[in-house]
Amino acid sequence: DAKTTQPPSMDCAEGRAANLPCNHSTISGNEYVYWYRQIHSQGPQYIIHGLKNNETNEMASLIITEDRKSSTLILPHATLRDTAVYYCIVRVGGGSQGNLIFGKGTKLSVKP
Amino acid sequence: DGGITQSPKYLFRKEGQNVTLSCEQNLNHDAMYWYRQDPGQGLRLIYYSQIVNDFQKGDIAEGYSVSREKKESFPLTVTSAQKNPTAFYLCASSTRQGGYYEQFFGPGTRLTVL
């Protein structure tokens, strides 16, 4: 499984877009990019995932570069409730094991 | 409301005692998982189960045991053999249709060994 690299922390002003980067330069062709977040002392929450194309849902947008070596999670209008640790995970889609491999993620602080 | 419940939220035990953490889901998910999280760290997989009466060891299974007698339930026992059991324990579930990696997590149980 491809490893991911994320900055340890980021700040964002409330109401502005939060852009969280993730490098996965060793990603293989059948590996998906997943994003989760964990608000303090709670269980992680699934946000979005993608393979090649950019994806958007009610929570966020995922932009994957054409060479798939990096991606960016975009929270279009960050609120204070978006303060959390964000995890970028790369896994083979529909894999038989299903276990997620969490690194330390990026701690996003949204400030008023 | 559909979801995953874990109980209790906080648990204290004396060194040398076994303790069982509860995890129940009413999402009709096939697969269930147990993760451990230490302060400032990511999650590490303890055990997972894809069908009833079957489960597999994860990365850090030593000192833990599980059972999967019902689809809805996946209890975790932390045994006295676990050398450093104080941690935040998270249960999750997913479906085959979700590709397994779209996992739903419970609120967690914080275990402290005194």
PDB file of C-alpha atoms in Angstrom:
ATOM      1  CA  ASP A   1       0.000   0.000   0.000  1.00  0.00           C
ATOM      2  CA  ALA A   2       1.172   3.465  -0.889  1.00  0.00           C
ATOM      3  CA  LYS A   3       2.317   5.706   1.928  1.00  0.00           C
ATOM      4  CA  THR A   4       0.983   9.213   2.352  1.00  0.00           C
ATOM      5  CA  THR A   5       2.598  12.439   3.534  1.00  0.00           C
ATOM      6  CA  GLN A   6       0.580  15.259   5.085  1.00  0.00           C
ATOM      7  CA  PRO A   7       1.609  18.477   6.843  1.00  0.00           C
ATOM      8  CA  PRO A   8       1.208  18.082  10.608  1.00  0.00           C
ATOM      9  CA  SER A   9      -0.905  21.209  11.042  1.00  0.00           C
ATOM     10  CA  MET A  10      -2.701  23.994   9.172  1.00  0.00           C
ATOM     11  CA  ASP A  11      -4.736  27.051  10.073  1.00  0.00           C
ATOM     12  CA  CYS A  12      -7.720  28.437   8.185  1.00  0.00           C
ATOM     13  CA  ALA A  13      -9.923  31.476   8.730  1.00  0.00           C
ATOM     14  CA  GLU A  14     -13.607  30.814   9.270  1.00  0.00           C
ATOM     15  CA  GLY A  15     -15.594  31.146   6.037  1.00  0.00           C
ATOM     16  CA  ARG A  16     -12.569  30.668   3.826  1.00  0.00           C
ATOM     17  CA  ALA A  17     -11.687  27.555   1.857  1.00  0.00           C
ATOM     18  CA  ALA A  18      -9.453  25.032   3.581  1.00  0.00           C
ATOM     19  CA  ASN A  19      -7.112  23.195   1.205  1.00  0.00           C
ATOM     20  CA  LEU A  20      -5.472  20.150   2.727  1.00  0.00           C
ATOM     21  CA  PRO A  21      -2.688  18.551   0.683  1.00  0.00           C
ATOM     22  CA  CYS A  22      -1.586  14.926   0.587  1.00  0.00           C
ATOM     23  CA  ASN A  23       1.338  13.384  -1.237  1.00  0.00           C
ATOM     24  CA  HIS A  24       1.122   9.744  -2.331  1.00  0.00           C
ATOM     25  CA  SER A  25       3.879   9.478  -4.916  1.00  0.00           C
ATOM     26  CA  THR A  26       4.019   5.648  -4.808  1.00  0.00           C
ATOM     27  CA  ILE A  27       0.315   5.143  -5.444  1.00  0.00           C
ATOM     28  CA  SER A  28      -0.522   2.297  -7.809  1.00  0.00           C
ATOM     29  CA  GLY A  29      -3.181   2.209 -10.466  1.00  0.00           C
ATOM     30  CA  ASN A  30      -5.813   0.347  -8.436  1.00  0.00           C
ATOM     31  CA  GLU A  31      -5.444   2.325  -5.210  1.00  0.00           C
ATOM     32  CA  TYR A  32      -8.062   4.814  -4.122  1.00  0.00           C
ATOM     33  CA  VAL A  33      -7.510   7.959  -2.069  1.00  0.00           C
ATOM     34  CA  TYR A  34      -9.732   8.189   1.016  1.00  0.00           C
ATOM     35  CA  TRP A  35     -10.182  11.094   3.391  1.00  0.00           C
ATOM     36  CA  TYR A  36     -11.418  10.860   6.967  1.00  0.00           C
ATOM     37  CA  ARG A  37     -11.502  13.358   9.782  1.00  0.00           C
ATOM     38  CA  GLN A  38     -11.524  12.989  13.539  1.00  0.00           C
ATOM     39  CA  ILE A  39     -12.892  15.632  15.835  1.00  0.00           C
ATOM     40  CA  HIS A  40     -11.290  15.573  19.253  1.00  0.00           C
ATOM     41  CA  SER A  41     -12.189  12.475  21.317  1.00  0.00           C
ATOM     42  CA  GLN A  42     -14.673  11.198  18.721  1.00  0.00           C
ATOM     43  CA  GLY A  43     -14.541   8.391  16.161  1.00  0.00           C
ATOM     44  CA  PRO A  44     -13.269   9.205  12.664  1.00  0.00           C
ATOM     45  CA  GLN A  45     -15.776  10.262  10.041  1.00  0.00           C
ATOM     46  CA  TYR A  46     -15.605   9.316   6.364  1.00  0.00           C
ATOM     47  CA  ILE A  47     -15.473  12.359   4.080  1.00  0.00           C
ATOM     48  CA  ILE A  48     -14.841  11.360   0.481  1.00  0.00           C
ATOM     49  CA  HIS A  49     -12.810   9.097  -1.766  1.00  0.00           C
ATOM     50  CA  GLY A  50     -11.666   8.980  -5.385  1.00  0.00           C
ATOM     51  CA  LEU A  51      -9.599   7.072  -7.902  1.00  0.00           C
ATOM     52  CA  LYS A  52      -8.757   9.341 -10.844  1.00  0.00           C
ATOM     53  CA  ASN A  53     -11.459  11.927 -11.312  1.00  0.00           C
ATOM     54  CA  ASN A  54     -12.193  14.834  -9.037  1.00  0.00           C
ATOM     55  CA  GLU A  55     -15.033  14.149  -6.657  1.00  0.00           C
ATOM     56  CA  THR A  56     -17.478  16.358  -4.786  1.00  0.00           C
ATOM     57  CA  ASN A  57     -20.091  15.662  -2.140  1.00  0.00           C
ATOM     58  CA  GLU A  58     -21.964  17.672   0.448  1.00  0.00           C
ATOM     59  CA  MET A  59     -18.955  17.812   2.734  1.00  0.00           C
ATOM     60  CA  ALA A  60     -15.964  18.452   0.495  1.00  0.00           C
ATOM     61  CA  SER A  61     -14.238  18.242  -2.859  1.00  0.00           C
ATOM     62  CA  LEU A  62     -11.320  16.001  -3.724  1.00  0.00           C
ATOM     63  CA  ILE A  63      -8.864  17.084  -6.394  1.00  0.00           C
ATOM     64  CA  ILE A  64      -6.462  14.398  -7.638  1.00  0.00           C
ATOM     65  CA  THR A  65      -3.572  15.392  -9.883  1.00  0.00           C
ATOM     66  CA  GLU A  66      -3.367  13.836 -13.314  1.00  0.00           C
ATOM     67  CA  ASP A  67      -0.363  11.704 -12.343  1.00  0.00           C
ATOM     68  CA  ARG A  68      -2.210  10.747  -9.115  1.00  0.00           C
ATOM     69  CA  LYS A  69       0.854  11.428  -7.011  1.00  0.00           C
ATOM     70  CA  SER A  70      -0.899  13.997  -4.874  1.00  0.00           C
ATOM     71  CA  SER A  71      -4.361  15.186  -3.944  1.00  0.00           C
ATOM     72  CA  THR A  72      -6.075  18.043  -2.157  1.00  0.00           C
ATOM     73  CA  LEU A  73      -9.134  17.962   0.047  1.00  0.00           C
ATOM     74  CA  ILE A  74     -11.097  21.195  -0.153  1.00  0.00           C
ATOM     75  CA  LEU A  75     -13.579  22.369   2.456  1.00  0.00           C
ATOM     76  CA  PRO A  76     -15.162  25.276   0.556  1.00  0.00           C
ATOM     77  CA  HIS A  77     -16.374  27.360   3.487  1.00  0.00           C
ATOM     78  CA  ALA A  78     -14.671  26.223   6.668  1.00  0.00           C
ATOM     79  CA  THR A  79     -16.512  26.586   9.963  1.00  0.00           C
ATOM     80  CA  LEU A  80     -15.288  26.251  13.529  1.00  0.00           C
ATOM     81  CA  ARG A  81     -16.846  22.783  13.590  1.00  0.00           C
ATOM     82  CA  ASP A  82     -14.421  21.685  10.870  1.00  0.00           C
ATOM     83  CA  THR A  83     -11.543  21.888  13.358  1.00  0.00           C
ATOM     84  CA  ALA A  84     -10.260  18.311  13.400  1.00  0.00           C
ATOM     85  CA  VAL A  85      -7.460  15.983  12.366  1.00  0.00           C
ATOM     86  CA  TYR A  86      -7.766  15.060   8.688  1.00  0.00           C
ATOM     87  CA  TYR A  87      -6.399  11.748   7.449  1.00  0.00           C
ATOM     88  CA  CYS A  88      -5.455  10.922   3.871  1.00  0.00           C
ATOM     89  CA  ILE A  89      -5.414   7.152   3.255  1.00  0.00           C
ATOM     90  CA  VAL A  90      -4.544   5.171   0.140  1.00  0.00           C
ATOM     91  CA  ARG A  91      -5.940   1.666  -0.219  1.00  0.00           C
ATOM     92  CA  VAL A  92      -6.821  -0.792  -2.925  1.00  0.00           C
ATOM     93  CA  GLY A  93     -10.514  -0.425  -3.623  1.00  0.00           C
ATOM     94  CA  GLY A  94     -12.690  -3.328  -2.522  1.00  0.00           C
ATOM     95  CA  GLY A  95      -9.727  -4.997  -0.905  1.00  0.00           C
ATOM     96  CA  SER A  96     -10.295  -8.234   0.958  1.00  0.00           C
ATOM     97  CA  GLN A  97      -9.042  -6.972   4.290  1.00  0.00           C
ATOM     98  CA  GLY A  98     -10.741  -3.641   4.551  1.00  0.00           C
ATOM     99  CA  ASN A  99      -8.519  -2.261   7.264  1.00  0.00           C
ATOM    100  CA  LEU A 100      -7.657   1.415   7.019  1.00  0.00           C
ATOM    101  CA  ILE A 101      -4.107   2.512   7.762  1.00  0.00           C
ATOM    102  CA  PHE A 102      -4.140   5.834   9.577  1.00  0.00           C
ATOM    103  CA  GLY A 103      -1.070   8.044   9.862  1.00  0.00           C
ATOM    104  CA  LYS A 104      -0.885  11.135  12.067  1.00  0.00           C
ATOM    105  CA  GLY A 105      -2.868  13.291   9.644  1.00  0.00           C
ATOM    106  CA  THR A 106      -3.143  17.082   9.463  1.00  0.00           C
ATOM    107  CA  LYS A 107      -4.533  18.995  12.397  1.00  0.00           C
ATOM    108  CA  LEU A 108      -6.727  21.732  10.913  1.00  0.00           C
ATOM    109  CA  SER A 109      -7.542  24.664  13.165  1.00  0.00           C
ATOM    110  CA  VAL A 110     -10.323  26.936  11.919  1.00  0.00           C
ATOM    111  CA  LYS A 111     -10.072  30.324  13.577  1.00  0.00           C
ATOM    112  CA  PRO A 112     -12.750  33.047  13.872  1.00  0.00           C
TER     113      PRO A 112
ATOM    114  CA  ASP B   1     -31.389   5.975  14.179  1.00  0.00           C
ATOM    115  CA  GLY B   2     -28.892   3.728  12.446  1.00  0.00           C
ATOM    116  CA  GLY B   3     -25.376   3.677  13.783  1.00  0.00           C
ATOM    117  CA  ILE B   4     -22.733   2.102  15.946  1.00  0.00           C
ATOM    118  CA  THR B   5     -22.823   2.153  19.707  1.00  0.00           C
ATOM    119  CA  GLN B   6     -19.944   1.480  22.040  1.00  0.00           C
ATOM    120  CA  SER B   7     -20.182   1.098  25.763  1.00  0.00           C
ATOM    121  CA  PRO B   8     -19.074   2.237  28.164  1.00  0.00           C
ATOM    122  CA  LYS B   9     -17.608   5.600  27.131  1.00  0.00           C
ATOM    123  CA  TYR B  10     -15.062   5.525  29.964  1.00  0.00           C
ATOM    124  CA  LEU B  11     -13.750   2.372  31.582  1.00  0.00           C
ATOM    125  CA  PHE B  12     -11.326   1.865  34.423  1.00  0.00           C
ATOM    126  CA  ARG B  13      -9.786  -1.425  35.385  1.00  0.00           C
ATOM    127  CA  LYS B  14      -7.143  -2.675  37.701  1.00  0.00           C
ATOM    128  CA  GLU B  15      -3.969  -4.148  36.333  1.00  0.00           C
ATOM    129  CA  GLY B  16      -4.300  -7.891  35.765  1.00  0.00           C
ATOM    130  CA  GLN B  17      -8.046  -7.872  35.077  1.00  0.00           C
ATOM    131  CA  ASN B  18      -9.719  -8.764  31.809  1.00  0.00           C
ATOM    132  CA  VAL B  19     -12.306  -6.330  30.472  1.00  0.00           C
ATOM    133  CA  THR B  20     -14.774  -6.539  27.582  1.00  0.00           C
ATOM    134  CA  LEU B  21     -15.710  -3.579  25.402  1.00  0.00           C
ATOM    135  CA  SER B  22     -19.054  -3.634  23.661  1.00  0.00           C
ATOM    136  CA  CYS B  23     -19.727  -2.722  20.021  1.00  0.00           C
ATOM    137  CA  GLU B  24     -23.179  -2.972  18.414  1.00  0.00           C
ATOM    138  CA  GLN B  25     -24.339  -1.832  14.965  1.00  0.00           C
ATOM    139  CA  ASN B  26     -27.783  -1.706  13.385  1.00  0.00           C
ATOM    140  CA  LEU B  27     -26.561  -0.753   9.906  1.00  0.00           C
ATOM    141  CA  ASN B  28     -26.730  -4.345   8.618  1.00  0.00           C
ATOM    142  CA  HIS B  29     -23.044  -4.106   7.760  1.00  0.00           C
ATOM    143  CA  ASP B  30     -21.107  -7.270   7.026  1.00  0.00           C
ATOM    144  CA  ALA B  31     -17.710  -6.208   8.320  1.00  0.00           C
ATOM    145  CA  MET B  32     -16.673  -4.905  11.729  1.00  0.00           C
ATOM    146  CA  TYR B  33     -13.347  -3.669  13.041  1.00  0.00           C
ATOM    147  CA  TRP B  34     -11.560  -2.766  16.255  1.00  0.00           C
ATOM    148  CA  TYR B  35      -8.890  -0.056  16.301  1.00  0.00           C
ATOM    149  CA  ARG B  36      -6.713   1.308  19.047  1.00  0.00           C
ATOM    150  CA  GLN B  37      -5.571   4.934  19.256  1.00  0.00           C
ATOM    151  CA  ASP B  38      -2.830   6.257  21.527  1.00  0.00           C
ATOM    152  CA  PRO B  39      -2.430   9.985  22.271  1.00  0.00           C
ATOM    153  CA  GLY B  40      -1.258  11.975  19.250  1.00  0.00           C
ATOM    154  CA  GLN B  41      -1.182   8.885  17.063  1.00  0.00           C
ATOM    155  CA  GLY B  42      -3.231   7.446  14.242  1.00  0.00           C
ATOM    156  CA  LEU B  43      -5.398   4.346  14.559  1.00  0.00           C
ATOM    157  CA  ARG B  44      -4.013   0.819  14.563  1.00  0.00           C
ATOM    158  CA  LEU B  45      -6.070  -2.243  13.672  1.00  0.00           C
ATOM    159  CA  ILE B  46      -6.557  -4.907  16.358  1.00  0.00           C
ATOM    160  CA  TYR B  47      -9.042  -7.365  14.814  1.00  0.00           C
ATOM    161  CA  TYR B  48     -11.582  -7.400  12.021  1.00  0.00           C
ATOM    162  CA  SER B  49     -14.427  -9.628  10.942  1.00  0.00           C
ATOM    163  CA  GLN B  50     -16.054  -9.824   7.527  1.00  0.00           C
ATOM    164  CA  ILE B  51     -18.730 -12.397   8.337  1.00  0.00           C
ATOM    165  CA  VAL B  52     -20.323 -13.981  11.377  1.00  0.00           C
ATOM    166  CA  ASN B  53     -18.205 -16.610  13.178  1.00  0.00           C
ATOM    167  CA  ASP B  54     -15.053 -15.493  11.396  1.00  0.00           C
ATOM    168  CA  PHE B  55     -12.440 -12.902  12.309  1.00  0.00           C
ATOM    169  CA  GLN B  56      -8.852 -12.052  11.495  1.00  0.00           C
ATOM    170  CA  LYS B  57      -5.960 -10.590  13.446  1.00  0.00           C
ATOM    171  CA  GLY B  58      -4.884  -7.079  12.625  1.00  0.00           C
ATOM    172  CA  ASP B  59      -1.539  -5.445  13.243  1.00  0.00           C
ATOM    173  CA  ILE B  60      -1.621  -5.465  17.053  1.00  0.00           C
ATOM    174  CA  ALA B  61      -3.794  -8.452  18.105  1.00  0.00           C
ATOM    175  CA  GLU B  62      -1.580  -9.716  20.939  1.00  0.00           C
ATOM    176  CA  GLY B  63      -3.326  -9.453  24.293  1.00  0.00           C
ATOM    177  CA  TYR B  64      -6.791  -9.045  22.748  1.00  0.00           C
ATOM    178  CA  SER B  65      -9.590 -11.419  21.808  1.00  0.00           C
ATOM    179  CA  VAL B  66     -12.878 -11.034  19.916  1.00  0.00           C
ATOM    180  CA  SER B  67     -16.000 -12.959  18.964  1.00  0.00           C
ATOM    181  CA  ARG B  68     -18.569 -12.523  16.195  1.00  0.00           C
ATOM    182  CA  GLU B  69     -21.573 -14.646  17.101  1.00  0.00           C
ATOM    183  CA  LYS B  70     -24.070 -12.156  15.687  1.00  0.00           C
ATOM    184  CA  LYS B  71     -23.869  -9.839  12.715  1.00  0.00           C
ATOM    185  CA  GLU B  72     -24.725  -6.874  14.910  1.00  0.00           C
ATOM    186  CA  SER B  73     -22.171  -7.439  17.661  1.00  0.00           C
ATOM    187  CA  PHE B  74     -18.363  -7.572  17.833  1.00  0.00           C
ATOM    188  CA  PRO B  75     -17.142  -7.411  21.450  1.00  0.00           C
ATOM    189  CA  LEU B  76     -13.457  -6.926  22.251  1.00  0.00           C
ATOM    190  CA  THR B  77     -11.820  -8.391  25.341  1.00  0.00           C
ATOM    191  CA  VAL B  78      -8.659  -6.765  26.609  1.00  0.00           C
ATOM    192  CA  THR B  79      -6.843  -9.470  28.510  1.00  0.00           C
ATOM    193  CA  SER B  80      -4.277  -9.207  31.258  1.00  0.00           C
ATOM    194  CA  ALA B  81      -1.690 -10.251  28.675  1.00  0.00           C
ATOM    195  CA  GLN B  82      -1.959  -6.857  26.982  1.00  0.00           C
ATOM    196  CA  LYS B  83       1.077  -5.006  28.301  1.00  0.00           C
ATOM    197  CA  ASN B  84      -0.089  -1.457  27.763  1.00  0.00           C
ATOM    198  CA  PRO B  85      -3.893  -1.435  27.502  1.00  0.00           C
ATOM    199  CA  THR B  86      -4.588   2.208  28.375  1.00  0.00           C
ATOM    200  CA  ALA B  87      -5.859   3.717  25.120  1.00  0.00           C
ATOM    201  CA  PHE B  88      -8.854   4.944  23.142  1.00  0.00           C
ATOM    202  CA  TYR B  89     -10.648   2.013  21.460  1.00  0.00           C
ATOM    203  CA  LEU B  90     -12.745   2.512  18.351  1.00  0.00           C
ATOM    204  CA  CYS B  91     -15.136   0.123  16.658  1.00  0.00           C
ATOM    205  CA  ALA B  92     -16.157   0.492  13.016  1.00  0.00           C
ATOM    206  CA  SER B  93     -18.292  -1.266  10.426  1.00  0.00           C
ATOM    207  CA  SER B  94     -18.592  -1.314   6.660  1.00  0.00           C
ATOM    208  CA  THR B  95     -20.250  -3.107   3.784  1.00  0.00           C
ATOM    209  CA  ARG B  96     -18.862  -4.993   0.866  1.00  0.00           C
ATOM    210  CA  GLN B  97     -20.861  -2.649  -1.316  1.00  0.00           C
ATOM    211  CA  GLY B  98     -19.002   0.286   0.181  1.00  0.00           C
ATOM    212  CA  GLY B  99     -15.737  -1.334  -0.828  1.00  0.00           C
ATOM    213  CA  TYR B 100     -14.993  -1.908   2.871  1.00  0.00           C
ATOM    214  CA  TYR B 101     -13.029   1.324   3.268  1.00  0.00           C
ATOM    215  CA  GLU B 102     -16.051   3.581   3.736  1.00  0.00           C
ATOM    216  CA  GLN B 103     -16.212   2.767   7.394  1.00  0.00           C
ATOM    217  CA  PHE B 104     -18.578   4.063  10.027  1.00  0.00           C
ATOM    218  CA  PHE B 105     -17.073   4.552  13.469  1.00  0.00           C
ATOM    219  CA  GLY B 106     -18.568   4.436  16.919  1.00  0.00           C
ATOM    220  CA  PRO B 107     -17.912   7.093  19.574  1.00  0.00           C
ATOM    221  CA  GLY B 108     -15.131   5.081  21.206  1.00  0.00           C
ATOM    222  CA  THR B 109     -14.322   3.731  24.670  1.00  0.00           C
ATOM    223  CA  ARG B 110     -11.498   5.273  26.651  1.00  0.00           C
ATOM    224  CA  LEU B 111      -9.883   2.550  28.784  1.00  0.00           C
ATOM    225  CA  THR B 112      -7.626   3.427  31.679  1.00  0.00           C
ATOM    226  CA  VAL B 113      -5.706   0.793  33.590  1.00  0.00           C
ATOM    227  CA  LEU B 114      -4.948   1.799  37.158  1.00  0.00           C
TER     228      LEU B 114
END
